[in-house]
mmCIF file of C-alpha atoms in Angstrom:
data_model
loop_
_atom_site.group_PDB
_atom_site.id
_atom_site.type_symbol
_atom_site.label_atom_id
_atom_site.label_comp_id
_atom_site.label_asym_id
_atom_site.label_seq_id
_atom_site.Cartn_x
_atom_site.Cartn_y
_atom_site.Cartn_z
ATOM 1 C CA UNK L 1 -171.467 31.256 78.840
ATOM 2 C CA UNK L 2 -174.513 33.348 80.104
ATOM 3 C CA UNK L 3 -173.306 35.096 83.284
ATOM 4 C CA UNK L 4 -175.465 36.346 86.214
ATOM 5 C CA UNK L 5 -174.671 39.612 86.488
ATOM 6 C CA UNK L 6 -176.168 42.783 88.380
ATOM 7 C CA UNK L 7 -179.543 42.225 90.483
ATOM 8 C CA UNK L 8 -178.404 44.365 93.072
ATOM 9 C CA UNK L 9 -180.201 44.381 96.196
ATOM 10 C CA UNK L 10 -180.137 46.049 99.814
ATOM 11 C CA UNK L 11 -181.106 45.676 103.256
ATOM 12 C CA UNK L 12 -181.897 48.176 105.502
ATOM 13 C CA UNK L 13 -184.200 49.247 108.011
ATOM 14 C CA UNK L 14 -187.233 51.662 106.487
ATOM 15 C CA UNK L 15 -187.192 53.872 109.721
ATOM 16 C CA UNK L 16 -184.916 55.003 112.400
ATOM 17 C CA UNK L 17 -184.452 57.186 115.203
ATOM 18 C CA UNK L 18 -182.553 60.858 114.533
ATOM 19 C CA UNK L 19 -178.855 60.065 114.979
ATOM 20 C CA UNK L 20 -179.199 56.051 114.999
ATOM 21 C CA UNK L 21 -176.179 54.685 113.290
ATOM 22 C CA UNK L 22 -178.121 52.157 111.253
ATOM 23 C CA UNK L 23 -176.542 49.131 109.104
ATOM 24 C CA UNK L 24 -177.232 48.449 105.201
ATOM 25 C CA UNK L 25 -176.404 45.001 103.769
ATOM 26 C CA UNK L 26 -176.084 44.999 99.684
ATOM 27 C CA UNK L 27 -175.454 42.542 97.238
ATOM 28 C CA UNK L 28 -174.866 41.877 93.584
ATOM 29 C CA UNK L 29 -174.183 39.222 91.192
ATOM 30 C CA UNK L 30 -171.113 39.737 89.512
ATOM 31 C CA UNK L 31 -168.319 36.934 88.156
ATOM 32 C CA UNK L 32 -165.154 39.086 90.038
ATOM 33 C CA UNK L 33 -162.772 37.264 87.774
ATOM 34 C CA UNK L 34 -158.723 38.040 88.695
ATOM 35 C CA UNK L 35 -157.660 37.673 84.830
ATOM 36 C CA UNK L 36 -154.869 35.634 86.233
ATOM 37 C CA UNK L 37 -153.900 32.183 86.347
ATOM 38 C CA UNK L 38 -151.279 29.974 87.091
ATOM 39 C CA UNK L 39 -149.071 28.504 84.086
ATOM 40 C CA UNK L 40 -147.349 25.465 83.594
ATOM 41 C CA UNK L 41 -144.171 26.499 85.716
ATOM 42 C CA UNK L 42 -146.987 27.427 88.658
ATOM 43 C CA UNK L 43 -145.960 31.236 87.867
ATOM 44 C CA UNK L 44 -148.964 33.731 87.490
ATOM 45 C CA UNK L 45 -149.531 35.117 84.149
ATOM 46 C CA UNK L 46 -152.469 36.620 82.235
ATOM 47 C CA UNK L 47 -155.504 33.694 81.870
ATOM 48 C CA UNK L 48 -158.024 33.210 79.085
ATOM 49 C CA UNK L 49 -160.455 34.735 81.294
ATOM 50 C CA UNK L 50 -159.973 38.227 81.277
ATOM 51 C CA UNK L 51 -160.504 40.672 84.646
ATOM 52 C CA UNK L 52 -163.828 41.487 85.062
ATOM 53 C CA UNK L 53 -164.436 43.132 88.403
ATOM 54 C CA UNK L 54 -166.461 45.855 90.265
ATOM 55 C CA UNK L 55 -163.831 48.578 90.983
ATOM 56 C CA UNK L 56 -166.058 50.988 92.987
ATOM 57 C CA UNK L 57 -169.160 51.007 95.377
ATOM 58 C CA UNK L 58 -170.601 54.818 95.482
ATOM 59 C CA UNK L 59 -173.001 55.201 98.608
ATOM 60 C CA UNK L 60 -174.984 58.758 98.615
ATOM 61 C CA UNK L 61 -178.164 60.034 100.954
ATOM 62 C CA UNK L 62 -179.895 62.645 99.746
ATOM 63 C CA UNK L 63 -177.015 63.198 96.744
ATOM 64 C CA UNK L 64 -174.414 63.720 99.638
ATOM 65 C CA UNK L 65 -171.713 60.737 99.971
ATOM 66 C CA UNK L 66 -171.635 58.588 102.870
ATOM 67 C CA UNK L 67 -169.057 56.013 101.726
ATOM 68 C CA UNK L 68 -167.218 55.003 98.623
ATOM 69 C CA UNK L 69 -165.257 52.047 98.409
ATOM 70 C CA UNK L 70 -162.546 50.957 95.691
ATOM 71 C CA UNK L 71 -161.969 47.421 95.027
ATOM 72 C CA UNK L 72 -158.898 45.355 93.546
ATOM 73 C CA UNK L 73 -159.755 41.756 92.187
ATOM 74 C CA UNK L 74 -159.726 39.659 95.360
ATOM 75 C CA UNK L 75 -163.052 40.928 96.144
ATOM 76 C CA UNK L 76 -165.191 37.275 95.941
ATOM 77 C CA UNK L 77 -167.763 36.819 93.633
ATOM 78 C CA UNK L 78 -171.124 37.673 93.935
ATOM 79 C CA UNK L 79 -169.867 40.722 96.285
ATOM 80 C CA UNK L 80 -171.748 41.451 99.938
ATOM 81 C CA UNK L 81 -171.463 44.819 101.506
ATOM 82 C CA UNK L 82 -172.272 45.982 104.949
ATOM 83 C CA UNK L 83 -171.709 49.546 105.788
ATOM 84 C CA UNK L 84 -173.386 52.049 108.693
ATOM 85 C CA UNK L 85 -174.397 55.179 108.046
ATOM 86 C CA UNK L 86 -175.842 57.674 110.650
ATOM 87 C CA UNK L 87 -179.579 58.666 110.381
ATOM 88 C CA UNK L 88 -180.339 62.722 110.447
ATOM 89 C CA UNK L 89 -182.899 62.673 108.109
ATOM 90 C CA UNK L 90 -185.723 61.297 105.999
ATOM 91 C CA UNK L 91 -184.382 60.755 102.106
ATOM 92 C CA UNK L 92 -182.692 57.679 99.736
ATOM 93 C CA UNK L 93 -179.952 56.159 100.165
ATOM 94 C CA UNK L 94 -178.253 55.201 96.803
ATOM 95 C CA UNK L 95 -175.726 52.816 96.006
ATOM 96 C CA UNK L 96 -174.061 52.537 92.916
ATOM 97 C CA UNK L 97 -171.436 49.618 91.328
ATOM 98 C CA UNK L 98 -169.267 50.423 88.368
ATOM 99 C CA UNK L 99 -166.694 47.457 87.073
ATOM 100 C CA UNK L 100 -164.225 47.774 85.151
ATOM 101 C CA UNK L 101 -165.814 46.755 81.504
ATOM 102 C CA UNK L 102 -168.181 49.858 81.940
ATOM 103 C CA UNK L 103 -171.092 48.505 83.857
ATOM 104 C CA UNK L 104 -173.071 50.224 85.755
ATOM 105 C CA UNK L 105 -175.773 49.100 88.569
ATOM 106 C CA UNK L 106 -177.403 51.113 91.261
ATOM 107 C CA UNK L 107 -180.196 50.694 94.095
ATOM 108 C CA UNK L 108 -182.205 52.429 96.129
ATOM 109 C CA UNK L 109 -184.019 52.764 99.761
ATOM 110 C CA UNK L 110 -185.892 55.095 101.351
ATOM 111 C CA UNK L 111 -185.116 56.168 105.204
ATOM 112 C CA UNK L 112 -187.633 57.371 107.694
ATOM 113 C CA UNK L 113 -186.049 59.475 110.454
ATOM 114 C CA UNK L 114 -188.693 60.373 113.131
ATOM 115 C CA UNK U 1 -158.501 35.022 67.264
ATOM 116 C CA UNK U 2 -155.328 32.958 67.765
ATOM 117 C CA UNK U 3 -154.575 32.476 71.671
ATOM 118 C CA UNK U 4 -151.371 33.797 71.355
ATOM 119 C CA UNK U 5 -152.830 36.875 69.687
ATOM 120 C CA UNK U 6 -155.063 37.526 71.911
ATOM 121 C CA UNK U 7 -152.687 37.434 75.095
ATOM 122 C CA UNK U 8 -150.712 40.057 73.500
ATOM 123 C CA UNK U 9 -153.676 42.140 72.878
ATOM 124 C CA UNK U 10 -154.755 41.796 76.437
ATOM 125 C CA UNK U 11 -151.304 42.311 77.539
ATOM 126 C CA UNK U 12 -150.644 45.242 75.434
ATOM 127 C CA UNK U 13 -154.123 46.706 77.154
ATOM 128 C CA UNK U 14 -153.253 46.227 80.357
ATOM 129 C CA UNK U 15 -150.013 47.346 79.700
ATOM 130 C CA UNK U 16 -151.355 50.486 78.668
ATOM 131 C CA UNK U 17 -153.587 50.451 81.449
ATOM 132 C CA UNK U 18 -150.937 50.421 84.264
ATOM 133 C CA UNK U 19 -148.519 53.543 82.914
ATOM 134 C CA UNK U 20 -148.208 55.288 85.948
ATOM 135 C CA UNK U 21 -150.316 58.726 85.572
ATOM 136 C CA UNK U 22 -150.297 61.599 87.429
ATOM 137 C CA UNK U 23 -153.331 62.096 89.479
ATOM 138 C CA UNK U 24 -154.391 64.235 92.277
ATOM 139 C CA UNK U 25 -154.769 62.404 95.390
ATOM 140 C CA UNK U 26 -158.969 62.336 96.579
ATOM 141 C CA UNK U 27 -159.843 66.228 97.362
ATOM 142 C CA UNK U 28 -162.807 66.226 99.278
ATOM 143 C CA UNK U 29 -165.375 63.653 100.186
ATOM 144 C CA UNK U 30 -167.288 65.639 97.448
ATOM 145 C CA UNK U 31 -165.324 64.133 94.830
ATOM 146 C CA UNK U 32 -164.085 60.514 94.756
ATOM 147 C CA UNK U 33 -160.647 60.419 93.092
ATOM 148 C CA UNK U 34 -159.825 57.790 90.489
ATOM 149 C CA UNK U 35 -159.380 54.417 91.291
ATOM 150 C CA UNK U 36 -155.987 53.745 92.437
ATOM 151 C CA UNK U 37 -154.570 51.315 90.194
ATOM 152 C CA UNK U 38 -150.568 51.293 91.703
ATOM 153 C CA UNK U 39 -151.539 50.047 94.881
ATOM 154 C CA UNK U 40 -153.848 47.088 92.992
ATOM 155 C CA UNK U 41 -151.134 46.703 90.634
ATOM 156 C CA UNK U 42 -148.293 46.245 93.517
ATOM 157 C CA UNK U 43 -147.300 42.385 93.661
ATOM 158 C CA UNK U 44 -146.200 42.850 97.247
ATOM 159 C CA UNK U 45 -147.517 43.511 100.491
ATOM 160 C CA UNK U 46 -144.659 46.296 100.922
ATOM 161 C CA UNK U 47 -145.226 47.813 97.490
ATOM 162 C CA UNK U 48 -149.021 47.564 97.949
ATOM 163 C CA UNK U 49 -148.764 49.488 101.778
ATOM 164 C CA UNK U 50 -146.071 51.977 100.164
ATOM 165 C CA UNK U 51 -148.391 53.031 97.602
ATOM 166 C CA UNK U 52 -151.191 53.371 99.569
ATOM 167 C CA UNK U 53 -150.117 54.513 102.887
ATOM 168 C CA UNK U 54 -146.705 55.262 102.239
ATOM 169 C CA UNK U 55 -144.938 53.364 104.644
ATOM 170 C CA UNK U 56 -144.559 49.448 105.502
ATOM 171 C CA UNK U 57 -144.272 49.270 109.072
ATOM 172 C CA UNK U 58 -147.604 50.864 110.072
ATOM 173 C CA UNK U 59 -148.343 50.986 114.416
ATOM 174 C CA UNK U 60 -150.797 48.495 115.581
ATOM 175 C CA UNK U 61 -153.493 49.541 117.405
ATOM 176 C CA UNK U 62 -156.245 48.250 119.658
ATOM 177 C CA UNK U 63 -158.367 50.560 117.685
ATOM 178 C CA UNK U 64 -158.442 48.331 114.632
ATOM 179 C CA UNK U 65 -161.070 45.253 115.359
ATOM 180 C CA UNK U 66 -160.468 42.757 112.373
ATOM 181 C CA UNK U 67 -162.783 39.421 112.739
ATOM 182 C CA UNK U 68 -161.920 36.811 110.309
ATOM 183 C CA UNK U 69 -162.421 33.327 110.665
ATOM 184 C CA UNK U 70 -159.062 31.189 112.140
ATOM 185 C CA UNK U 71 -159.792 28.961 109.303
ATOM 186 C CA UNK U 72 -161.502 29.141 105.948
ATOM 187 C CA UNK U 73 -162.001 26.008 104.186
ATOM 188 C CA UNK U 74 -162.743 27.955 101.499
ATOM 189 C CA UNK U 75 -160.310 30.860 100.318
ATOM 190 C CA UNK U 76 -162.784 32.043 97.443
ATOM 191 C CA UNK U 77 -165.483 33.295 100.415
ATOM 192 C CA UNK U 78 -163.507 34.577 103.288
ATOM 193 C CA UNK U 79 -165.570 36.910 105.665
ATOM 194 C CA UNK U 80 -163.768 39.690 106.838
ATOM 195 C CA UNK U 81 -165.748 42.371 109.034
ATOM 196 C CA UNK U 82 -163.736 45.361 110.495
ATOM 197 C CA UNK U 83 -164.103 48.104 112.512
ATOM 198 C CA UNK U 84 -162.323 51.228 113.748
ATOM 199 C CA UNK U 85 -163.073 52.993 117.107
ATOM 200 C CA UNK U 86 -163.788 56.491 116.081
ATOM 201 C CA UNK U 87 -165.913 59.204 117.075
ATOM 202 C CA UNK U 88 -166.736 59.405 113.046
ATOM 203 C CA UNK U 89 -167.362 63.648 113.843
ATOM 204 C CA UNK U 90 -166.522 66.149 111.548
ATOM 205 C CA UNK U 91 -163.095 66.794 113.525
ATOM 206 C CA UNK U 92 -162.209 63.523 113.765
ATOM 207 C CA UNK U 93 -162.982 60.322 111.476
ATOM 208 C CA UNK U 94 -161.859 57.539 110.074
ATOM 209 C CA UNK U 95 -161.223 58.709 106.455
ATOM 210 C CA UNK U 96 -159.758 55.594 104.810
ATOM 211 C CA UNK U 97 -159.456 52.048 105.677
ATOM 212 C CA UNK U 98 -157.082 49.371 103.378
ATOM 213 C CA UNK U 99 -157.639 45.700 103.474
ATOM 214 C CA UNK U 100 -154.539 43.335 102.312
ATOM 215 C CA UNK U 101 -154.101 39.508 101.855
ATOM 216 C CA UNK U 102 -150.364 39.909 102.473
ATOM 217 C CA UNK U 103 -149.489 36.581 100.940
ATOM 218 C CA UNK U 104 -152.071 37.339 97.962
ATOM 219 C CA UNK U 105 -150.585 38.187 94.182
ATOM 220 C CA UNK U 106 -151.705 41.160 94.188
ATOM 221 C CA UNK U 107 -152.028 42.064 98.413
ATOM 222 C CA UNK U 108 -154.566 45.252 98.178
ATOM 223 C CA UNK U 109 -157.864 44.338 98.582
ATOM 224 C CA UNK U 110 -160.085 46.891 98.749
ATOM 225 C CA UNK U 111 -160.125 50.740 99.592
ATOM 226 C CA UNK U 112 -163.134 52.397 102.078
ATOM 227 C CA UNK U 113 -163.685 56.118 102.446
ATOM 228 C CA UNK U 114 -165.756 57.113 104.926
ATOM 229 C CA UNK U 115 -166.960 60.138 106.034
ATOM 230 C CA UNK U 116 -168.485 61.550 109.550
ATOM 231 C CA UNK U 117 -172.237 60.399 107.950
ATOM 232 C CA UNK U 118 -170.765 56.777 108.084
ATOM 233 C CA UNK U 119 -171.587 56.764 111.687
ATOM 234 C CA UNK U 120 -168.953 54.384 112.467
ATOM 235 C CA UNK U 121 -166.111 52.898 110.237
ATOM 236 C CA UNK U 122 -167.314 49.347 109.854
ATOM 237 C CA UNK U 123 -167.139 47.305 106.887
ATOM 238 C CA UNK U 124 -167.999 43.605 106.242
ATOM 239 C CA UNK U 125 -166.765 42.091 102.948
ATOM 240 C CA UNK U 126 -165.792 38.559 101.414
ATOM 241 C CA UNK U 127 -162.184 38.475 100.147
ATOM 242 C CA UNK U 128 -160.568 35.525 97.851
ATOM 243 C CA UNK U 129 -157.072 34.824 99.438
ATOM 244 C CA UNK U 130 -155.059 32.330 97.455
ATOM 245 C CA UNK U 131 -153.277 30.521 100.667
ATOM 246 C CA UNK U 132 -153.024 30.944 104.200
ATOM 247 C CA UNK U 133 -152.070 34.408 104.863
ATOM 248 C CA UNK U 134 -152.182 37.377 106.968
ATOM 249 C CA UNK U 135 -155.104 39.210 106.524
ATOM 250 C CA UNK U 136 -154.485 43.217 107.487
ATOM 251 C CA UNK U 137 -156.579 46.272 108.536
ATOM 252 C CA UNK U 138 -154.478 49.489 107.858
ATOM 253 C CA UNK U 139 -156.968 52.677 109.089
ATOM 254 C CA UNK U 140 -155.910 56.815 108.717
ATOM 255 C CA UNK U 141 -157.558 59.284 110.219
ATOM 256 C CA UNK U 142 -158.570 62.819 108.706
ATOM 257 C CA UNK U 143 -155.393 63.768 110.189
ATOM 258 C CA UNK U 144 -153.527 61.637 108.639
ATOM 259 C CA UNK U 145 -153.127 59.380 111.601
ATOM 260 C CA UNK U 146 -152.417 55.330 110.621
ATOM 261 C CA UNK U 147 -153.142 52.393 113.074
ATOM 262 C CA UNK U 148 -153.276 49.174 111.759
ATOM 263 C CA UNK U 149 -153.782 45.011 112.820
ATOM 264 C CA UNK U 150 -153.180 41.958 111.140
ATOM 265 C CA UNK U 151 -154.762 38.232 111.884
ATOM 266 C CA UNK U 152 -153.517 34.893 109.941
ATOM 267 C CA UNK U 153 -156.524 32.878 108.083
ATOM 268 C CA UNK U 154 -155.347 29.350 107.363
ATOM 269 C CA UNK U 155 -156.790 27.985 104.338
ATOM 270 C CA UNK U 156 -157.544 24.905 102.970
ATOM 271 C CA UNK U 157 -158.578 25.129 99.729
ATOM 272 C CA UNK U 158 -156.873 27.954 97.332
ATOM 273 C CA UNK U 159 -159.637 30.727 96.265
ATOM 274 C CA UNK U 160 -157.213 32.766 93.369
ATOM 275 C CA UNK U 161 -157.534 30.595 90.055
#
């Protein structure tokens, strides 16, 4: 089955004020499948449909981490992601996905800081 | 591949995959540790919290605002936005916060680190949850401070396949 999977995009605002605690929305398209279902007997076992999930979010500006996040398999599909970060300075802010089958997406936004 | 082979294969991997490993706990903000599979791989909320926070019976705390909806028709897409009252400064920050579907198969959700350039500890997610369930926000500080709250979601259609 073809799968929709990465397109990562972000929101954010292109400019802010030094030490404005701004807000970044992000998205990609990914299937966040659990690997488990329920058997006969209604007990949970290993499915068909192996676990295929985004385990980590890396956030950076300027190379310098803001926020990482690690993530289990009850994440929903398609995952959203808003996180703040505070503005000191013009740069990028870069956010990178890794799941769990080796794939790797990544996006970035530049930040004016007047 | 026969079915039955390919279970075991799969079962043999993540077998493999779960030996518990020694592995330095996250050093610096520098350098994200590994992923931490034994608290995804606990099967209950007390395992999950223990392996993670290393305790079950965590404080609640004003601190802690969770906003999830009282009802989710849908358990595949529940929104879940929290946030932690912090002054998010080098001396004193909100370092990690844990999400858990207590009543979920496997209960940890998700893991944030933050650091002081977060600005504030505030997350907003979408979280599967399998039944009606508590749905809990356990935050530590750089000191190693933990404050946590908890709010039921009843739902009406199962999200965990």
């Amino acid at each position: 089955m073809a799968q929709n999977i990465g397109n990562p995009l972000i929101s954010m605002p292109a400019s802010a004020k030094k030490g404005e605690v701004i807000e970044v929305h992000c998205l990609i398209m990914h299937p966040m499948t659990t690997g488990l279902h329920k058997n006969e007997q209604g007990k949970l076992v290993g499915g068909s449909t192996p676990a295929h999930f985004v385990k980590t979010v890396d956030v950076t500006f300027n190379d310098k981490p803001v926020m990482n996040a690690d993530w289990g398999i009850a994440v929903s599909t398609n995952p959203f992601l808003a996180f703040t970060m505070r503005a000191e300075q013009s740069g990028t802010l870069k956010i990178v996905w890794k799941d769990n089958k080796g794939g790797i997406w990544s996006v970035e936004s530049k930040l004016t800081v007047a | 591949m026969k079915r039955r082979d390919f279970l075991r294969v799969t079962l043999a991997v993540g077998a493999a995959a779960s030996l518990p490993v020694l592995r330095p706990r996250r050093a610096s903000a520098d350098k994200p540790a590994a992923w931490p599979a034994e608290g995804f791989d606990a099967e209950t909320l007390t395992d999950a919290m223990k392996r993670t926070v290393g305790k079950s019976d965590v404080p609640l705390s004003p601190k802690v605002k969770l906003n999830v909806p009282k009802t989710a028709e849908n358990g595949a897409v529940v929104p879940v936005t929290v946030e932690v009252d912090s002054p998010m400064t080098a001396a004193d920050y909100i370092e990690t916060l844990y999400l858990y579907v207590d009543n979920n198969p496997r209960p940890l959700a998700s893991e944030f680190h933050f650091t002081p350039a977060s600005g504030k500890a505030y997350v907003q997610q979408r979280l599967k949850m399998g039944g009606t369930s508590n749905v809990r926000a356990v935050a530590k500080t750089n000191k190693g401070q933990l404050m946590a709250t908890a709010q039921e979601v009843r739902v009406t259609i199962a999200g965990c396949g």
